[in-house]
Amino acid sequence: MIFILSSAIVYNILEHQQVESELESLQERGNSHRDVLSTNFDKQTVEHVVLMEEKAMTDVIILDKNNQVVDSSNDAEQFLNLDWIQKKDGIVEGNWREGKFLVTVSNIEDGGQIIMLEPTKYIQHLMGELKQQVVFSIFLLVLFLLVSVYFLSYIIIKPLLSMKEATVKLSKGEVLKIREAERSDEVGDLARAITKLSVDLRHIQNTRKQFLTSITHELRTPITYIKGYAGLLKKDESRFGDIIYEESERLQELIEDLFELARLEEPHFQIDPQITEMNDFLKQISERIIVKFEEKQVKLILQINNTPIYKEIDQARFDQVLLNLLDNALKYTHANKRVFLKLDENFIEVTDEGGGVDEQSLPYLFDRFYRVDSSRNRETGGTGLGLAITKEIVEAHKGTIVAINVENGLKVVIDLRGIPG
C-alpha cells in the first residue's frame, strides 16, 4: 500500500513536470519565432517559420497587427479560437486531458501574434506509457512480495506453526520429533529445546506414574489391616474405633481412586467399546441413582432423544463417568432444586442448580486433587480425583469434557462427536 501510494504521488509529480516542460518548450518556441518576426516581418521570413513548424509536432499560426491570419503550418488556422487572440503572452490552453491542443501566445512588439499549438494526443500517449510503466512496476513489486511472503512462510512462519502444533501435543505428554530440529539456525535451536523439553516431561510423567502405582500398591495392604482392626474396636462401642474406621474408609477411597487413576494412565490400558443405544443407557443410569436424589429432595430430570443414538462406548467406564457427574451435581445442589441429564446427537449434558463455581476455578476443575470447596467438609468432601478420572475415561473414548457456568449452576458437557457411532 505504501508503494502504491508512493507510485501515485510520483506519477502525479512526473505528469505535472512533463506538462509544465511541454508548455515551457512550446512558449519558448513561440517566443523564438516572435523574436525573428519582430526584426523581419516579411513574406520570406513568415514562410520560413511556417516551414519549420510543418516538420515538427507543433503548429504555428501567425497573425498581423489587425489580428488577421498571415499564414499557418498544416492549415492550423482552422482550429483558431477567437478567445486566444484576446490573451496576453503566456499559456492559453493547458488542459491536456480534455482539450485538443496545448496553446501559447507570443505577442509581437509592433502588433501581431505568434500562436503555438501542440496536439494533446502526443502528451496523452506519453502519459499513457508512463502510467503503464508505473502499473508494471507495481505488478513486479506485488509479484516480489508474494514470492517473498512464500519463502518467509516456508523458512520461518511454517516451522513456527509446526512447532506450535507440536506444543499442543507436548501438553498431552507426547515425545516430539520436530523436523526443524535438524536446522542449524535459531529455529533449529528452538525446535531442539522443545524436543528436549518433551523428553524431560515424558520422563517426569513416567516417574510420577511409577510412583503412583507403587505407593497405591504399598498402601492398600496396611489400610486393609487398619480398617479391619478399627472394625473390631467399633464392635466394642469405642468412639475411637468409630473415628479410626471412618478415616480409614476415606483413606481407602483415596487409595482406590489413586489406583484407578494409575491404571488409566498405564500404556497398555484399553477400553472395551461396544455399540450402545445411548437413550436406554442414560435411562438405566437415572433409574439407578434416582433414590439418592429423592432422599435429598432434589429432582432429577432426564431429557433424552426420540431418535435412537448409537455410540461405541465401554459401558462400565461410561457408567462410572455419568454416576460420578450426577453424584457431584447432587452434592452441590440443595433440596427442592433440580439436576438435568440431557442427551442429543452429539452431547451429554449434566446441569445442576448449585450456583456454579468461581470462573477462575473452571480451567482446573478436572485437575487431580483440585477442589472448589477448599474447606474439604464431609458433606461435599471427596478425594479430589473423581473428575480427573472422569476426564481420563472420556478422553480414552476420543471424546472431550468441559465445564461451564450457566445461569443457576454448573453445566458439564461431554462431546461425543469424536466417539464412533
Tab-separated table of C-alpha atoms in Angstrom, residues 37-297:
chain	number	residue	atom	x	y	z
A	37	LEU	CA	9.499	38.129	-36.934
A	38	SER	CA	9.903	41.254	-34.796
A	39	THR	CA	13.050	42.003	-36.786
A	40	ASN	CA	11.890	40.868	-40.238
A	41	PHE	CA	8.142	40.552	-40.649
A	42	ASP	CA	8.248	39.833	-44.377
A	43	LYS	CA	6.822	37.088	-46.547
A	44	GLN	CA	10.052	35.127	-46.808
A	45	THR	CA	10.623	35.050	-43.037
A	46	VAL	CA	7.000	34.059	-42.403
A	47	GLU	CA	7.266	31.194	-44.878
A	48	HIS	CA	10.496	30.074	-43.262
A	49	VAL	CA	8.863	29.969	-39.800
A	50	VAL	CA	5.829	28.079	-41.139
A	51	LEU	CA	8.088	25.598	-42.950
A	52	MET	CA	9.972	24.882	-39.735
A	53	GLU	CA	6.741	24.015	-37.889
A	54	GLU	CA	5.344	21.811	-40.659
A	55	LYS	CA	8.129	19.321	-39.955
A	56	ALA	CA	7.609	19.435	-36.167
A	57	MET	CA	4.977	18.049	-33.802
A	58	THR	CA	3.836	21.609	-33.147
A	59	ASP	CA	1.990	24.092	-35.353
A	60	VAL	CA	2.114	27.851	-35.643
A	61	ILE	CA	-0.473	30.482	-36.547
A	62	ILE	CA	0.911	33.928	-37.434
A	63	LEU	CA	-1.389	36.962	-37.061
A	64	ASP	CA	-0.739	40.530	-38.175
A	65	LYS	CA	-1.493	43.640	-36.151
A	66	ASN	CA	-5.103	43.537	-37.370
A	67	ASN	CA	-5.469	40.028	-35.982
A	68	GLN	CA	-5.716	38.571	-39.452
A	69	VAL	CA	-4.089	35.255	-40.248
A	70	VAL	CA	-0.948	35.798	-42.266
A	71	ASP	CA	-0.004	32.137	-42.541
A	72	SER	CA	-0.095	28.847	-40.586
A	73	SER	CA	1.506	25.431	-40.688
A	74	ASN	CA	-0.576	22.424	-41.706
A	75	ASP	CA	-3.730	24.550	-42.021
A	76	ALA	CA	-3.742	25.173	-38.292
A	77	GLU	CA	-5.826	28.336	-38.739
A	78	GLN	CA	-8.947	26.159	-38.921
A	79	PHE	CA	-8.511	25.470	-35.195
A	80	LEU	CA	-8.087	29.153	-34.304
A	81	ASN	CA	-10.195	30.237	-31.358
A	82	LEU	CA	-11.044	33.925	-31.130
A	83	ASP	CA	-10.563	33.818	-27.361
A	84	TRP	CA	-6.873	33.074	-27.918
A	85	ILE	CA	-6.381	36.380	-29.714
A	86	GLN	CA	-7.537	38.341	-26.675
A	87	LYS	CA	-4.941	36.729	-24.438
A	88	LYS	CA	-1.637	38.229	-23.467
A	89	ASP	CA	1.691	36.467	-23.616
A	90	GLY	CA	1.707	33.100	-21.962
A	91	ILE	CA	-0.198	29.873	-21.752
A	92	VAL	CA	-3.680	29.949	-23.219
A	93	GLU	CA	-4.693	26.274	-23.076
A	94	GLY	CA	-3.013	23.881	-20.622
A	95	ASN	CA	-5.670	21.186	-20.087
A	96	TRP	CA	-4.135	18.224	-21.860
A	97	ARG	CA	-6.768	15.724	-20.705
A	98	GLU	CA	-9.840	17.432	-22.226
A	99	GLY	CA	-8.501	19.912	-24.792
A	100	LYS	CA	-7.227	19.057	-28.280
A	101	PHE	CA	-4.213	21.374	-28.055
A	102	LEU	CA	-1.760	22.970	-25.701
A	103	VAL	CA	-1.713	26.609	-26.746
A	104	THR	CA	0.650	29.526	-26.013
A	105	VAL	CA	0.633	33.112	-27.321
A	106	SER	CA	3.645	35.354	-28.001
A	107	ASN	CA	2.829	38.998	-28.906
A	108	ILE	CA	4.949	40.872	-31.458
A	109	GLU	CA	6.002	44.395	-30.375
A	110	ASP	CA	4.668	46.210	-33.478
A	111	GLY	CA	1.432	44.228	-33.419
A	112	GLY	CA	0.583	40.712	-34.345
A	113	GLN	CA	0.795	37.392	-32.552
A	114	ILE	CA	2.511	34.053	-32.751
A	115	ILE	CA	0.128	31.296	-31.599
A	116	MET	CA	1.740	27.921	-30.973
A	117	LEU	CA	-0.280	24.687	-30.860
A	118	GLU	CA	0.756	21.236	-29.752
A	119	PRO	CA	-1.775	18.398	-30.129
A	120	THR	CA	-2.541	16.846	-26.749
A	121	LYS	CA	-2.598	13.362	-28.287
A	122	TYR	CA	1.191	13.295	-28.091
A	123	ILE	CA	1.324	14.086	-24.396
A	124	GLN	CA	-1.611	11.753	-23.750
A	125	HIS	CA	0.370	8.988	-25.415
A	126	LEU	CA	3.393	9.873	-23.312
A	127	MET	CA	1.345	9.862	-20.100
A	128	GLY	CA	-0.194	6.519	-21.084
A	129	GLU	CA	3.268	4.991	-21.450
A	130	LEU	CA	4.290	6.445	-18.088
A	131	LYS	CA	1.179	5.005	-16.475
A	132	GLN	CA	1.915	1.581	-17.982
A	133	GLN	CA	5.420	1.703	-16.552
A	134	VAL	CA	4.063	2.575	-13.105
A	135	VAL	CA	1.467	-0.233	-13.260
A	136	PHE	CA	4.157	-2.650	-14.443
A	137	SER	CA	6.370	-1.588	-11.539
A	138	ILE	CA	3.521	-2.212	-9.080
A	139	PHE	CA	2.922	-5.621	-10.661
A	140	LEU	CA	6.602	-6.508	-10.263
A	141	LEU	CA	6.522	-5.371	-6.628
A	142	VAL	CA	3.391	-7.412	-5.843
A	143	LEU	CA	4.999	-10.430	-7.512
A	144	PHE	CA	8.155	-9.872	-5.484
A	145	LEU	CA	6.149	-9.547	-2.267
A	146	LEU	CA	4.210	-12.754	-2.982
A	147	VAL	CA	7.422	-14.651	-3.628
A	148	SER	CA	8.989	-13.116	-0.505
A	149	VAL	CA	5.987	-13.988	1.647
A	150	TYR	CA	6.049	-17.550	0.301
A	151	PHE	CA	9.713	-18.014	1.149
A	152	LEU	CA	9.330	-16.306	4.525
A	153	SER	CA	6.397	-18.591	5.279
A	154	TYR	CA	8.379	-21.626	4.199
A	155	ILE	CA	11.576	-20.643	6.029
A	156	ILE	CA	10.215	-19.041	9.219
A	157	ILE	CA	6.444	-18.984	9.650
A	158	LYS	CA	5.694	-22.565	8.598
A	159	PRO	CA	8.263	-24.045	11.013
A	160	LEU	CA	6.907	-21.875	13.820
A	161	LEU	CA	3.355	-23.040	13.113
A	162	SER	CA	4.651	-26.613	13.044
A	163	MET	CA	6.228	-26.116	16.467
A	164	LYS	CA	3.026	-24.509	17.755
A	165	GLU	CA	1.153	-27.674	16.791
A	166	ALA	CA	3.911	-29.696	18.459
A	167	THR	CA	3.444	-27.829	21.749
A	168	VAL	CA	-0.228	-28.889	21.752
A	169	LYS	CA	0.981	-32.499	21.663
A	170	LEU	CA	3.562	-31.590	24.298
A	171	SER	CA	0.766	-30.624	26.700
A	172	LYS	CA	-0.567	-34.173	26.297
A	173	GLY	CA	2.786	-35.643	27.308
A	174	GLU	CA	3.861	-36.926	23.894
A	175	VAL	CA	7.540	-37.154	22.922
A	176	LEU	CA	8.009	-34.882	19.923
A	177	LYS	CA	10.013	-35.372	16.762
A	178	ILE	CA	10.273	-31.979	15.087
A	179	ARG	CA	11.787	-31.895	11.586
A	180	GLU	CA	13.145	-28.388	12.137
A	181	ALA	CA	15.470	-29.746	14.857
A	182	GLU	CA	17.943	-30.615	12.068
A	183	ARG	CA	18.305	-26.951	11.088
A	184	SER	CA	21.371	-25.025	12.217
A	185	ASP	CA	19.716	-21.631	12.745
A	186	GLU	CA	17.710	-20.143	15.637
A	187	VAL	CA	14.576	-22.012	14.530
A	188	GLY	CA	16.532	-25.260	14.838
A	189	ASP	CA	17.697	-24.265	18.333
A	190	LEU	CA	14.094	-23.663	19.365
A	191	ALA	CA	12.976	-26.995	17.891
A	192	ARG	CA	15.729	-28.867	19.728
A	193	ALA	CA	14.825	-27.134	23.002
A	194	ILE	CA	11.156	-28.132	22.607
A	195	THR	CA	12.159	-31.702	21.742
A	196	LYS	CA	14.352	-31.936	24.866
A	197	LEU	CA	11.543	-30.479	26.947
A	198	SER	CA	9.149	-33.160	25.654
A	199	VAL	CA	11.642	-35.918	26.564
A	200	ASP	CA	12.130	-34.478	30.060
A	201	LEU	CA	8.391	-34.092	30.530
A	202	ARG	CA	7.749	-37.691	29.474
A	203	HIS	CA	10.426	-38.854	31.923
A	204	ILE	CA	8.783	-36.890	34.751
A	205	GLN	CA	5.360	-38.293	33.848
A	206	ASN	CA	6.667	-41.858	33.746
A	207	THR	CA	8.379	-41.374	37.108
A	208	ARG	CA	5.171	-39.987	38.577
A	209	LYS	CA	3.104	-42.874	37.198
A	210	GLN	CA	5.571	-45.416	38.588
A	211	PHE	CA	5.498	-43.705	41.976
A	212	LEU	CA	1.703	-43.543	41.935
A	213	THR	CA	1.377	-47.214	41.059
A	214	SER	CA	3.949	-48.287	43.651
A	215	ILE	CA	2.582	-46.197	46.509
A	216	THR	CA	-1.014	-47.305	45.936
A	217	HIS	CA	0.036	-50.969	45.931
A	218	GLU	CA	2.063	-50.443	49.100
A	219	LEU	CA	-0.756	-48.642	50.911
A	220	ARG	CA	-3.602	-50.995	50.102
A	221	THR	CA	-2.422	-53.780	52.426
A	222	PRO	CA	-1.815	-51.706	55.592
A	223	ILE	CA	-5.048	-49.775	55.200
A	224	THR	CA	-6.924	-53.065	54.977
A	225	TYR	CA	-5.425	-54.108	58.334
A	226	ILE	CA	-6.188	-50.725	59.902
A	227	LYS	CA	-9.773	-50.860	58.723
A	228	GLY	CA	-10.165	-54.450	59.985
A	229	TYR	CA	-8.870	-53.690	63.492
A	230	ALA	CA	-10.903	-50.461	63.590
A	231	GLY	CA	-13.963	-52.590	62.872
A	232	LEU	CA	-13.183	-54.702	65.933
A	233	LEU	CA	-12.883	-51.570	68.084
A	234	LYS	CA	-16.194	-50.416	66.649
A	235	LYS	CA	-17.871	-53.565	67.915
A	236	ASP	CA	-16.630	-52.702	71.397
A	237	GLU	CA	-18.508	-49.379	71.059
A	238	SER	CA	-15.310	-47.362	71.221
A	239	ARG	CA	-15.660	-43.832	69.873
A	240	PHE	CA	-12.005	-44.003	68.883
A	241	GLY	CA	-12.804	-47.092	66.836
A	242	ASP	CA	-15.559	-45.150	65.011
A	243	ILE	CA	-13.154	-42.322	64.182
A	244	ILE	CA	-10.396	-44.680	63.021
A	245	TYR	CA	-12.855	-46.706	60.935
A	246	GLU	CA	-14.345	-43.596	59.314
A	247	GLU	CA	-10.957	-42.121	58.484
A	248	SER	CA	-9.642	-45.445	57.194
A	249	GLU	CA	-12.657	-45.638	54.856
A	250	ARG	CA	-11.827	-42.197	53.488
A	251	LEU	CA	-8.184	-43.203	53.120
A	252	GLN	CA	-9.176	-46.404	51.357
A	253	GLU	CA	-11.391	-44.414	48.987
A	254	LEU	CA	-8.432	-42.142	48.194
A	255	ILE	CA	-6.139	-45.133	47.580
A	256	GLU	CA	-8.705	-46.794	45.320
A	257	ASP	CA	-9.040	-43.578	43.298
A	258	LEU	CA	-5.265	-43.301	43.030
A	259	PHE	CA	-5.086	-46.912	41.934
A	260	GLU	CA	-7.816	-46.309	39.341
A	261	LEU	CA	-6.013	-43.228	38.023
A	262	ALA	CA	-2.747	-45.145	37.793
A	263	ARG	CA	-4.479	-47.891	35.783
A	264	LEU	CA	-5.982	-45.349	33.392
A	265	GLU	CA	-2.544	-43.870	32.713
A	266	GLU	CA	-0.798	-47.162	32.023
A	267	PRO	CA	0.281	-47.516	28.348
A	268	HIS	CA	-1.458	-50.886	27.976
A	269	PHE	CA	-4.775	-49.603	29.379
A	270	GLN	CA	-7.599	-50.139	26.900
A	271	ILE	CA	-11.323	-49.611	26.961
A	272	ASP	CA	-13.752	-52.262	25.736
A	273	PRO	CA	-16.187	-50.359	23.488
A	274	GLN	CA	-19.397	-51.832	22.179
A	275	ILE	CA	-22.321	-50.380	20.248
A	276	THR	CA	-24.714	-48.868	22.792
A	277	GLU	CA	-28.080	-47.162	22.382
A	278	MET	CA	-27.454	-44.020	24.439
A	279	ASN	CA	-31.092	-43.189	25.301
A	280	ASP	CA	-31.637	-46.515	27.048
A	281	PHE	CA	-28.174	-46.297	28.628
A	282	LEU	CA	-28.913	-42.916	30.264
A	283	LYS	CA	-32.387	-44.064	31.285
A	284	GLN	CA	-30.942	-47.068	33.150
A	285	ILE	CA	-28.413	-44.867	34.958
A	286	SER	CA	-31.057	-42.348	36.027
A	287	GLU	CA	-33.266	-45.166	37.379
A	288	ARG	CA	-30.371	-46.497	39.456
A	289	ILE	CA	-29.436	-43.178	41.033
A	290	ILE	CA	-32.916	-41.643	41.417
A	291	VAL	CA	-33.244	-42.931	45.017
A	292	LYS	CA	-30.263	-40.832	46.171
A	293	PHE	CA	-31.861	-37.744	44.604
A	294	GLU	CA	-35.204	-38.430	46.274
A	295	GLU	CA	-33.503	-38.801	49.668
A	296	LYS	CA	-32.090	-35.297	49.318
A	297	GLN	CA	-35.346	-33.985	47.767
